[in-house]
Tab-separated table of C-alpha atoms in Angstrom:
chain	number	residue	atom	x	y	z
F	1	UNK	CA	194.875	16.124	29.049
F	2	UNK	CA	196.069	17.828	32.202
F	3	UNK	CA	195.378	15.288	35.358
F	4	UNK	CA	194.471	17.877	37.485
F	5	UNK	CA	195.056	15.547	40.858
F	6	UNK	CA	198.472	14.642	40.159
F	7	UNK	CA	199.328	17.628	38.968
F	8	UNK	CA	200.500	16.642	35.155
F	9	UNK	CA	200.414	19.210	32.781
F	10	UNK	CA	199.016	18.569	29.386
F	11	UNK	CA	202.604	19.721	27.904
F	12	UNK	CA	206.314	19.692	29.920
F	13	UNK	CA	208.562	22.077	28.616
F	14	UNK	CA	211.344	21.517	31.523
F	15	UNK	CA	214.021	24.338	31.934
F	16	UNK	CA	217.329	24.371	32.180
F	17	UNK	CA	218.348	27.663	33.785
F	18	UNK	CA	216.170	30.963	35.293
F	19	UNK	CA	215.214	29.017	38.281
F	20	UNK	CA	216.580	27.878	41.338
F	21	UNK	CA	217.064	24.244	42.715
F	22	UNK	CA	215.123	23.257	45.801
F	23	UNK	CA	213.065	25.682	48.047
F	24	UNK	CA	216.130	26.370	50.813
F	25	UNK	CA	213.987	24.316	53.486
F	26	UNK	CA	210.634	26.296	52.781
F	27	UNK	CA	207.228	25.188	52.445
F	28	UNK	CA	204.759	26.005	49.689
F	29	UNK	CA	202.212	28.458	50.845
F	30	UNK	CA	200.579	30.187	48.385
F	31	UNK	CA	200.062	30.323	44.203
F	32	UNK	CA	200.781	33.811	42.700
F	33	UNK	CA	198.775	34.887	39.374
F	34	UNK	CA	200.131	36.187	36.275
F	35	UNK	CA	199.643	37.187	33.114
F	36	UNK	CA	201.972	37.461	30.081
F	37	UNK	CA	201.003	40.998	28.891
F	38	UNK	CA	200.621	39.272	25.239
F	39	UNK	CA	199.138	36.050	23.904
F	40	UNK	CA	201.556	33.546	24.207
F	41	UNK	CA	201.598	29.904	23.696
F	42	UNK	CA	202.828	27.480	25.993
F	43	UNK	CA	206.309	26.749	23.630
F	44	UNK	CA	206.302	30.469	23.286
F	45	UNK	CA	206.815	31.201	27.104
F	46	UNK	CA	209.495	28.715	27.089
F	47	UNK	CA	211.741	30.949	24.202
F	48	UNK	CA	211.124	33.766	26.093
F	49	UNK	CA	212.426	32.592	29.342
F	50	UNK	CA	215.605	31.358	27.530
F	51	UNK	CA	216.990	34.569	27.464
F	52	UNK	CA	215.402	36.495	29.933
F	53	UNK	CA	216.335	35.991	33.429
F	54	UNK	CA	212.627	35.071	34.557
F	55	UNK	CA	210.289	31.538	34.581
F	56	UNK	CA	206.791	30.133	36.122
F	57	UNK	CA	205.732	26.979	36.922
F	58	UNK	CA	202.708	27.192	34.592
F	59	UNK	CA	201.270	28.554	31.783
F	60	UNK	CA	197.574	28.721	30.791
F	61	UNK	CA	197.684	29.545	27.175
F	62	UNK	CA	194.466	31.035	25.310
F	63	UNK	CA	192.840	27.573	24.704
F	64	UNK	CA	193.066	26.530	28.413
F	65	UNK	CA	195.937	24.099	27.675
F	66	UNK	CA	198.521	24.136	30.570
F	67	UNK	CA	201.852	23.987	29.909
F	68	UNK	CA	204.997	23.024	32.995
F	69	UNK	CA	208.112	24.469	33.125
F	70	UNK	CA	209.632	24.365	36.288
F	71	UNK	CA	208.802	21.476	39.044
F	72	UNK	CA	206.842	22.564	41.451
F	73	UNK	CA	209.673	21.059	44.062
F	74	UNK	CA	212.103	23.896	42.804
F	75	UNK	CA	211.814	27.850	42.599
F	76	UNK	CA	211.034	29.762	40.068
F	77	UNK	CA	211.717	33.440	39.374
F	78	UNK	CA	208.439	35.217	39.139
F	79	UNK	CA	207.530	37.207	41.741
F	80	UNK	CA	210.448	39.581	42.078
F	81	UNK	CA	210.767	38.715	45.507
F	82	UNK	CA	212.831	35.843	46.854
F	83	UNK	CA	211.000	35.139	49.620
F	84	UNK	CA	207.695	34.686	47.644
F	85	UNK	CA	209.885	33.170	45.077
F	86	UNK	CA	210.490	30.674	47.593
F	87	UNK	CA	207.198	30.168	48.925
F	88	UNK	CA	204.941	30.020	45.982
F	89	UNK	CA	203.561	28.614	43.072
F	90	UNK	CA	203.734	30.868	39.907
F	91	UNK	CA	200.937	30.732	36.809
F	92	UNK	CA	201.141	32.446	34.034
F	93	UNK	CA	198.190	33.274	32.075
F	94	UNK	CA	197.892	34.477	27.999
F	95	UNK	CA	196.263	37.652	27.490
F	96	UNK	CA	193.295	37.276	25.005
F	97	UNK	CA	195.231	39.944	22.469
F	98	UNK	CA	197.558	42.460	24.048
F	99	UNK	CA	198.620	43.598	26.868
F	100	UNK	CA	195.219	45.383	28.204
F	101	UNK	CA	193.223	42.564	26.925
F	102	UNK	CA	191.441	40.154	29.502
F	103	UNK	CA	191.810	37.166	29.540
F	104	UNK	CA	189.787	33.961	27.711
F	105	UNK	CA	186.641	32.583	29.011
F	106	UNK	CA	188.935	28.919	28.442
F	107	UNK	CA	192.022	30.642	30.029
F	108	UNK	CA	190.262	31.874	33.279
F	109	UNK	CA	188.393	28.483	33.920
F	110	UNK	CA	191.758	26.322	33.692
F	111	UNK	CA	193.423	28.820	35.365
F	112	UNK	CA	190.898	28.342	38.259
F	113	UNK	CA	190.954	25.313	38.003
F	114	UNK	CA	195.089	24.624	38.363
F	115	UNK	CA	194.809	27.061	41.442
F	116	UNK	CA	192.031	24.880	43.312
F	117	UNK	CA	194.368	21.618	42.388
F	118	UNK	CA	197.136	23.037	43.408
F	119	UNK	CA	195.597	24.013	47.189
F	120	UNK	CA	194.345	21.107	47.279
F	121	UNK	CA	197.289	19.139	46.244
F	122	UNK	CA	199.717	20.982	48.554
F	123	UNK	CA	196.938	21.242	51.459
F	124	UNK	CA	197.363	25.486	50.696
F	125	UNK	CA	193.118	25.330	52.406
F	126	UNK	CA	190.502	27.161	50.068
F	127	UNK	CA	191.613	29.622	47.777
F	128	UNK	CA	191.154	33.171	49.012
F	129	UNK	CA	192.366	36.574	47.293
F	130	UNK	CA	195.375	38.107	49.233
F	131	UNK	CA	195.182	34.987	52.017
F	132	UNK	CA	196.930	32.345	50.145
F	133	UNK	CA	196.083	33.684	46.202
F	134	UNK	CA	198.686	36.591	45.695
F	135	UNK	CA	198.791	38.596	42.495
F	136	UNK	CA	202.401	39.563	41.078
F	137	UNK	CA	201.492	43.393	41.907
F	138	UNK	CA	201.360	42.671	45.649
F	139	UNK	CA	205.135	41.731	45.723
F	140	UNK	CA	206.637	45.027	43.068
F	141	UNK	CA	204.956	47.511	40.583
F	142	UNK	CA	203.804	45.987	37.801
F	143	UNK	CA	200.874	45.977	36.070
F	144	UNK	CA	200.990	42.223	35.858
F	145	UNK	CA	198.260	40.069	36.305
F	146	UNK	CA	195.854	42.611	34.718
F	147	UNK	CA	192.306	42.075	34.402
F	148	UNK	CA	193.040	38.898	36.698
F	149	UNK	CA	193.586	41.475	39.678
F	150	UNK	CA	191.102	43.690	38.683
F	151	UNK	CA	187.862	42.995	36.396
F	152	UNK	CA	188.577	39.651	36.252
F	153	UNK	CA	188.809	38.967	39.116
F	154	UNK	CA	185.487	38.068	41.175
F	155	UNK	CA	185.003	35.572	38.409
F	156	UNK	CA	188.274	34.144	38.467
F	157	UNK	CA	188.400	33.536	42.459
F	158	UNK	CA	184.497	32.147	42.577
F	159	UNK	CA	185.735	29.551	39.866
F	160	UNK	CA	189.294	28.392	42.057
F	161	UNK	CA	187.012	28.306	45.017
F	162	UNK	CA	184.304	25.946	43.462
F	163	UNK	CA	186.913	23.969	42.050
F	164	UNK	CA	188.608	23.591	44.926
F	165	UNK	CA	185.181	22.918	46.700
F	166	UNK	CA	184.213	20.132	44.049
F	167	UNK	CA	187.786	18.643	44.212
F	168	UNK	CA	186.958	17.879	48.045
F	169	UNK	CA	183.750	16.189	47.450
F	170	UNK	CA	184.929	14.085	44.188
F	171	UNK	CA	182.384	16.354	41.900
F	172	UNK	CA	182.246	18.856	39.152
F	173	UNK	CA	181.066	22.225	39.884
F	174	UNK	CA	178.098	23.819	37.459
F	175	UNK	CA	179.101	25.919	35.211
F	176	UNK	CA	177.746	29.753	36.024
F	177	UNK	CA	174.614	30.463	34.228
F	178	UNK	CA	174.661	33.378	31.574
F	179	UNK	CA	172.841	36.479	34.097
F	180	UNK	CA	171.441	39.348	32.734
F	181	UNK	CA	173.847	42.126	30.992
F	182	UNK	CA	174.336	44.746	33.962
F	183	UNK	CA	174.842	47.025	31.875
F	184	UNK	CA	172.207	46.545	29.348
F	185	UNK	CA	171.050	50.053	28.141
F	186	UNK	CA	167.710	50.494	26.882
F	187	UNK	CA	167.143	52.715	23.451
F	188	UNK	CA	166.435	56.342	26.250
F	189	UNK	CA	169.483	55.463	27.612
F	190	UNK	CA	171.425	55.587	24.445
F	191	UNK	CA	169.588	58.358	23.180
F	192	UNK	CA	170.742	60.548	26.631
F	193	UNK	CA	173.946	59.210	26.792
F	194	UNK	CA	174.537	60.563	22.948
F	195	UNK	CA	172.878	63.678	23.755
F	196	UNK	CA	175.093	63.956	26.643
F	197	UNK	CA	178.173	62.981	24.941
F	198	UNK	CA	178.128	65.428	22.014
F	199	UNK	CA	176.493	68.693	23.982
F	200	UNK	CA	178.644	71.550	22.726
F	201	UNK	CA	180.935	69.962	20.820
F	202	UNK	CA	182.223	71.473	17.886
F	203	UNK	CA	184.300	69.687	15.222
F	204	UNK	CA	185.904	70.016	11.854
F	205	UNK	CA	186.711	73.397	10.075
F	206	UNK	CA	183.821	74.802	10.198
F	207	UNK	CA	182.874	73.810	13.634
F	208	UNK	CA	179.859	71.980	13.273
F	209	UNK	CA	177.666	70.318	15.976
F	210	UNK	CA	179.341	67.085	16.693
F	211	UNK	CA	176.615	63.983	16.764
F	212	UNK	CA	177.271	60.488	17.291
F	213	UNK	CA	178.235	59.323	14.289
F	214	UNK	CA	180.701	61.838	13.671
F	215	UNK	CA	182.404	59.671	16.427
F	216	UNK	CA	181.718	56.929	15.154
F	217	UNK	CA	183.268	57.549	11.649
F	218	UNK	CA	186.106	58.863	13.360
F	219	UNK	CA	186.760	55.408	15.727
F	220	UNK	CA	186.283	54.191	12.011
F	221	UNK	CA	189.232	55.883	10.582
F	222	UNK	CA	191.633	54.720	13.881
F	223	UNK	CA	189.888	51.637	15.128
F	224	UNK	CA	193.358	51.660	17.536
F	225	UNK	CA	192.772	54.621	19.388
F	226	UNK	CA	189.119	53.698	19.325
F	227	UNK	CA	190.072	50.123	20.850
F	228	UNK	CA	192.244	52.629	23.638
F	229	UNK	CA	189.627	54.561	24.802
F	230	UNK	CA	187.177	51.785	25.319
F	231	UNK	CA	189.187	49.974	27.367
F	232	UNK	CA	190.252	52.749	29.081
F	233	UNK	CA	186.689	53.192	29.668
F	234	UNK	CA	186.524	50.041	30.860
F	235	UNK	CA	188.588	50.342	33.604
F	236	UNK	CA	187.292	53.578	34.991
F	237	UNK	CA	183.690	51.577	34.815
F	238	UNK	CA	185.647	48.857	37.055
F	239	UNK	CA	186.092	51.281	40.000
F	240	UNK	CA	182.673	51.765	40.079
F	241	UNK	CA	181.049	49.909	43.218
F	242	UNK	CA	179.474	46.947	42.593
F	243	UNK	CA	175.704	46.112	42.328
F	244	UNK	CA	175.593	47.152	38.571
F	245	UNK	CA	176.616	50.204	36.645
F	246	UNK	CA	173.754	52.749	35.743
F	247	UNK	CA	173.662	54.743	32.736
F	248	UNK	CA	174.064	57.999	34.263
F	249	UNK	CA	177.299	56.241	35.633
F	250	UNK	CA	178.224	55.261	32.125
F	251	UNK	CA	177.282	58.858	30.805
F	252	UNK	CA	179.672	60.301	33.610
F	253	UNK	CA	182.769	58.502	32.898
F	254	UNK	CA	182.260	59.232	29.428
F	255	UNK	CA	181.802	62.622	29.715
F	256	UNK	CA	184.965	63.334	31.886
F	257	UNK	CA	186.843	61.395	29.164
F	258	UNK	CA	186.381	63.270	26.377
F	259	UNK	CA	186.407	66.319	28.374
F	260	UNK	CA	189.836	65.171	29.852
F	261	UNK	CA	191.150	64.769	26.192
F	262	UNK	CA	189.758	67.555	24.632
C-alpha cells in the first residue's frame, strides 16, 4: 500500500536510462500532470520507456495503484522542457480506455492524492492549477493530460487540495457526495431536443424524414463513430460556462454538429 507520507509507492520499477542524475543544483517546485493517452499498467509504462527516450516519476494506473520509476531526487524527462524537467515532479495517469477517455474515478482520487503528498512532502504550499500544479500542455503542444486539464479538472484539483488540507491536520477528507445530474433532461426536453435534431433531415434512398431512431440504428451499426461523436460532444459541452448546461445548450451543440458534418 502506497505510504503516502514517505512517499513509497505501492510498486518500484527503478530505471536505468531516460532520465537524468541529480537536479543540477535546483529545487523542486512544482508536480506536472499527465496522462498516458492509453490504459497502461504500471509494468507497462516501464516497457515503454525502455525504448523511448521519455520517463515520470509516477504512474497512477486505472485501479489507483501507484507505481515509481524514477527517484524523486533525480530528473526525469517529461515535460519537454529542461527547465521544468528540472524543477518538477512528473505523474502519469492511465486513461480509462483510449486516448479521449477520462480518466477513473480510482485514478483521479490517487492521483490527487500523490499531488497533495507530494506538496506537502517537499513544502511545494497548497496545490493550485497553473501556481505550482502545471499540466504537460503548458510547457509544448500536446494534448497530454486530457480530461485532467480540461473536464476533469475542477474535480481533480478540489481532491489534491483537500488532501493536501487533511494531510496538514492528520485527517481524512469526506468523500464528495453524489449531487444532482446537471444535466438531467426531463422527458420535454428529450422530446425537443429530437424534434430539433432531426428537423429536415432526409436520409436513405428515398429520402425519408429522419427520426431518432434512425440515428440510433445507425450509432448501432458503427458504435465507433458513435463513441466519436459523443465525446466530441462532450468536449464542446465542456466550453460551456459553468453553473450547469441547459437543454437548449445541449440542443445547440448538437445541432451545429450534425450540421457541421452533413
Amino acid at each position: 500500500m502506497m505510504d503516502w507520507t514517505n512517499l513509497i509507492a505501492d510498486e518500484n520499477w527503478w530505471m536505468e536510462k531516460h532520465f537524468t542524475p541529480g537536479r543540477g543544483g535546483r529545487r523542486i517546485t512544482k508536480t506536472v500532470i499527465h496522462h498516458n493517452a492509453g490504459r497502461l499498467s504500471i509494468k507497462g509504462c516501464y516497457d515503454v520507456w525502455q525504448t523511448r527516450q521519455a520517463s515520470a516519476h509516477y504512474q497512477v494506473d486505472a485501479y489507483g495503484r501507484i507505481g515509481q520509476y524514477v527517484h524523486d531526487s533525480d530528473t526525469a524527462w517529461h515535460a519537454a522542457n529542461n527547465d521544468a524537467n528540472a524543477t518538477s515532479i512528473g505523474i502519469e495517469h492511465a486513461n480509462s480506455g483510449d486516448a479521449s477517455s477520462p480518466v477513473t474515478a480510482e485514478t483521479l482520487e490517487a492521483g490527487a492524492h500523490l499531488v497533495a503528498a507530494i506538496h506537502r512532502h517537499y513544502d511545494l504550499g497548497r496545490p493550485a492549477w497553473l501556481v505550482n500544479v502545471f499540466p504537460h500542455n503548458h510547457y509544448t503542444q500536446t494534448g497530454c493530460p486530457g480530461h485532467l486539464a480540461g473536464s476533469q479538472n475542477s474535480a481533480y484539483m478540489a481532491r489534491a487540495q483537500a488532501w493536501y488540507d487533511a494531510m496538514g491536520s492528520g485527517t481524512t477528507p469526506t468523500t464528495p457526495s453524489p449531487q444532482e445530474d446537471d444535466m438531467a433532461l426531463t422527458e420535454d426536453d428529450i422530446t425537443r431536443i429530437a424534434a430539433k435534431v432531426t428537423d429536415g433531415l432526409r436520409i436513405g434512398p428515398s429520402g425519408q424524414q429522419a427520426t431518432l431512431a434512425s440515428f440510433v440504428h445507425a450509432a448501432a451499426r458503427d458504435s465507433a463513430a458513435a463513441l466519436r461523436a459523443v465525446e466530441a460532444l462532450r468536449a464542446d459541452l465542456a466550453k460551456v460556462a459553468s453553473g450547469g448546461v441547459s437543454a437548449d445548450a445541449i440542443v445547440d451543440a448538437v445541432v451545429a454538429r450534425i450540421k457541421a458534418s452533413r
